[in-house]
PDB file of C-alpha atoms in Angstrom:
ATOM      1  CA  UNK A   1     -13.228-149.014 -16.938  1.00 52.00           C
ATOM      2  CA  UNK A   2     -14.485-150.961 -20.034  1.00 59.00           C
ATOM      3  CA  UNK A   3     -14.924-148.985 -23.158  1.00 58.00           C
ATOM      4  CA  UNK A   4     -18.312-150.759 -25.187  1.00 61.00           C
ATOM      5  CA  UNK A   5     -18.173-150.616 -28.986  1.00 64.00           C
ATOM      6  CA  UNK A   6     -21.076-150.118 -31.046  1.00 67.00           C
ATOM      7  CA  UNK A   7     -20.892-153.246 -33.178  1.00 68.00           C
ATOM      8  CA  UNK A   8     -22.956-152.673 -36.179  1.00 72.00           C
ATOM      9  CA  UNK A   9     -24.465-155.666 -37.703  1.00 79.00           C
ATOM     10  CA  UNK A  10     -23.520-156.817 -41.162  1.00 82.00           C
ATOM     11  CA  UNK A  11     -26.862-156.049 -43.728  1.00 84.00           C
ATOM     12  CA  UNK A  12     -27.682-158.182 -46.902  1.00 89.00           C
ATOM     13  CA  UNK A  13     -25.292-157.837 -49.735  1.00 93.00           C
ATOM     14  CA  UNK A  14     -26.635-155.571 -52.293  1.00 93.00           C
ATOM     15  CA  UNK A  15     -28.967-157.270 -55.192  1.00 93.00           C
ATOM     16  CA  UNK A  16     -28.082-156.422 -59.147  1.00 93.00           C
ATOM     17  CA  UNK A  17     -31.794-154.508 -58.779  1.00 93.00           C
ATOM     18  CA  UNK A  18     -30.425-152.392 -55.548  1.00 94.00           C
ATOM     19  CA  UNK A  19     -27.064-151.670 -58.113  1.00 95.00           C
ATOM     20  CA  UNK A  20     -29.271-150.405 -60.746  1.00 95.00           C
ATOM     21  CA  UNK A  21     -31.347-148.268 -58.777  1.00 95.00           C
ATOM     22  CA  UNK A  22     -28.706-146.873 -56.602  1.00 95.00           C
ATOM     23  CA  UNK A  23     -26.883-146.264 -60.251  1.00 95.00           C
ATOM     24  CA  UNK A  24     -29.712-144.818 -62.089  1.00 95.00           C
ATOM     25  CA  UNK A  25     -30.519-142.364 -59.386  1.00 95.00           C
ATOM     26  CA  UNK A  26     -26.910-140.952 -59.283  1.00 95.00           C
ATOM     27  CA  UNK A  27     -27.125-140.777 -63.094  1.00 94.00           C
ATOM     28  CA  UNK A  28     -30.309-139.279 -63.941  1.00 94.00           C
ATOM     29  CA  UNK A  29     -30.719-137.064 -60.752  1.00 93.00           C
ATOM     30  CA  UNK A  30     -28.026-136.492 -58.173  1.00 92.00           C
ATOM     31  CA  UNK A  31     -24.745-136.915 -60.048  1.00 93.00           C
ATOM     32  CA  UNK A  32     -24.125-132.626 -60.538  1.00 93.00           C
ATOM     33  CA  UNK A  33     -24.218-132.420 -56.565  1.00 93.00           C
ATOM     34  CA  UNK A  34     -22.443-135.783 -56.063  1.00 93.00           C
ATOM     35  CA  UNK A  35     -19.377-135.718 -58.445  1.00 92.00           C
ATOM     36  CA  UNK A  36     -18.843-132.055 -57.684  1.00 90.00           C
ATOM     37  CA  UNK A  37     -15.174-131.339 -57.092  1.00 92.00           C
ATOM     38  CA  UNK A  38     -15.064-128.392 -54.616  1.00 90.00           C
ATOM     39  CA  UNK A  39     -14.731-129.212 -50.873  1.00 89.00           C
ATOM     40  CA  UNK A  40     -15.861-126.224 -49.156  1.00 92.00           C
ATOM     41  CA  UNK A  41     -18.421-125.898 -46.554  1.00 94.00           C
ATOM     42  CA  UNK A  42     -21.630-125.215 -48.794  1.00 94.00           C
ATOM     43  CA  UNK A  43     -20.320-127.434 -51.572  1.00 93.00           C
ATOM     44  CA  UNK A  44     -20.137-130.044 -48.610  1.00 94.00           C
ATOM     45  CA  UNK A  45     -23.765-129.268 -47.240  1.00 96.00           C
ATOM     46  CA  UNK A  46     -25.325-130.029 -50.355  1.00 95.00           C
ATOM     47  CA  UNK A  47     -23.853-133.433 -51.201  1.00 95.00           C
ATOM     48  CA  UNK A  48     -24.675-134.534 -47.920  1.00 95.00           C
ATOM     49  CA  UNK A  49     -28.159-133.269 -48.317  1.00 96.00           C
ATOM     50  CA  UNK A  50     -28.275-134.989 -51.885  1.00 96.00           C
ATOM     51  CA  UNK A  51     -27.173-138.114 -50.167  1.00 96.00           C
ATOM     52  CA  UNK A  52     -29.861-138.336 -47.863  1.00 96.00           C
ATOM     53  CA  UNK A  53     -32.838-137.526 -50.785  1.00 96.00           C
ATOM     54  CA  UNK A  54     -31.084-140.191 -52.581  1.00 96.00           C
ATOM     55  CA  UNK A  55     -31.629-142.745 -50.086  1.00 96.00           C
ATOM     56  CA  UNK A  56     -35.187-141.949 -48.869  1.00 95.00           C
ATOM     57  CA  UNK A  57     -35.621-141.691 -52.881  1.00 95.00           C
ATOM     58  CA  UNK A  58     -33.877-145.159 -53.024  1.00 96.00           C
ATOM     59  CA  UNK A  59     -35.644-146.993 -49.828  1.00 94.00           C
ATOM     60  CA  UNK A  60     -38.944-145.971 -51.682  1.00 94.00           C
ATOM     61  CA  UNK A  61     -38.110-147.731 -55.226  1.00 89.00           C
ATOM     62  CA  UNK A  62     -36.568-150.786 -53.228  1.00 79.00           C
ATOM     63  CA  UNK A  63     -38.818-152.853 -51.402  1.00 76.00           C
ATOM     64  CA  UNK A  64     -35.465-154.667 -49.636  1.00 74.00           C
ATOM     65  CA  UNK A  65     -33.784-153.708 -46.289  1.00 88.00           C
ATOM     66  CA  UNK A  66     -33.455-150.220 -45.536  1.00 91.00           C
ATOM     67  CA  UNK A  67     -30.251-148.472 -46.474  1.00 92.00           C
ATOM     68  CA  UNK A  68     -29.449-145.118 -44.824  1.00 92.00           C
ATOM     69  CA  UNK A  69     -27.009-142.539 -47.093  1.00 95.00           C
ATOM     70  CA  UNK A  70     -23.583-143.412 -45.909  1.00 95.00           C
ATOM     71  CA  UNK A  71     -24.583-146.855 -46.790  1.00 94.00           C
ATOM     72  CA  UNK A  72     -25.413-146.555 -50.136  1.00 95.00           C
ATOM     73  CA  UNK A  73     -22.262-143.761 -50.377  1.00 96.00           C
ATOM     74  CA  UNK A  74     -19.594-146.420 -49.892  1.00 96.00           C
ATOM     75  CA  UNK A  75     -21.288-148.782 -51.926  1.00 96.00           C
ATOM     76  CA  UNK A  76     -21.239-146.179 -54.621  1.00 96.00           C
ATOM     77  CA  UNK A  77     -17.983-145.367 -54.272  1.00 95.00           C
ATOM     78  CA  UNK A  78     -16.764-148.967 -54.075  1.00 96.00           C
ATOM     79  CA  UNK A  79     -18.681-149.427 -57.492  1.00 95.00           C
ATOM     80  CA  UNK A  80     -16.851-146.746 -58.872  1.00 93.00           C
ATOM     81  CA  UNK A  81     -13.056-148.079 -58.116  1.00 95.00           C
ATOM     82  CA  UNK A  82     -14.496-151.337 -59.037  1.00 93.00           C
ATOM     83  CA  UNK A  83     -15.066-149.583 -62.433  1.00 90.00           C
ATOM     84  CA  UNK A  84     -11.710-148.028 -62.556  1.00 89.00           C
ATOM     85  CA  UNK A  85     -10.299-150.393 -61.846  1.00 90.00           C
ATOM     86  CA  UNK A  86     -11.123-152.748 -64.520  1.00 87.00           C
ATOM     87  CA  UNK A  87     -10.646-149.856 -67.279  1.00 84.00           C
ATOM     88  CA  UNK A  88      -6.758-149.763 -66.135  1.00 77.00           C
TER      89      UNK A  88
END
């Protein structure tokens, strides 16, 4: 029997615009939920849930390809250790 993988196709790099937004939104609305420390399961529920505002709030400012949350959750992240990693 042959197992078939889902191969997901690669989407357009990010623009500097799609950075900004993506940045500005985590600042100015989402960050409490998003950089909360506890791991629990309501703590859990409620980043999720901010994740997924974020992107339908961040598909409606950017007129590029759609992005769905875990999308624009890595790329966050990424940005972050990119950040880090230049401070140290």
């Amino acid at each position: 029997m042959v197992l078939l993988k889902k191969i997901n196709k690669r989407s357009h790099n990010f623009s500097s615009k799609e950075e900004n937004i993506l940045l500005t939104l985590v600042k100015d609305k989402y960050a409490r939920q998003i950089e909360c420390k506890k791991t629990d399961t309501n703590a859990n529920k409620c980043k999720t849930e901010a994740w997924l505002k974020l992107a339908k709030e961040f598909n409606s400012y950017s007129g590029e390809p759609y992005r769905d949350a875990q999308v624009l959750r890595n790329k966050f992240l990424n940005m972050k250790k990119k950040i880090q990693k230049k401070l140290f």
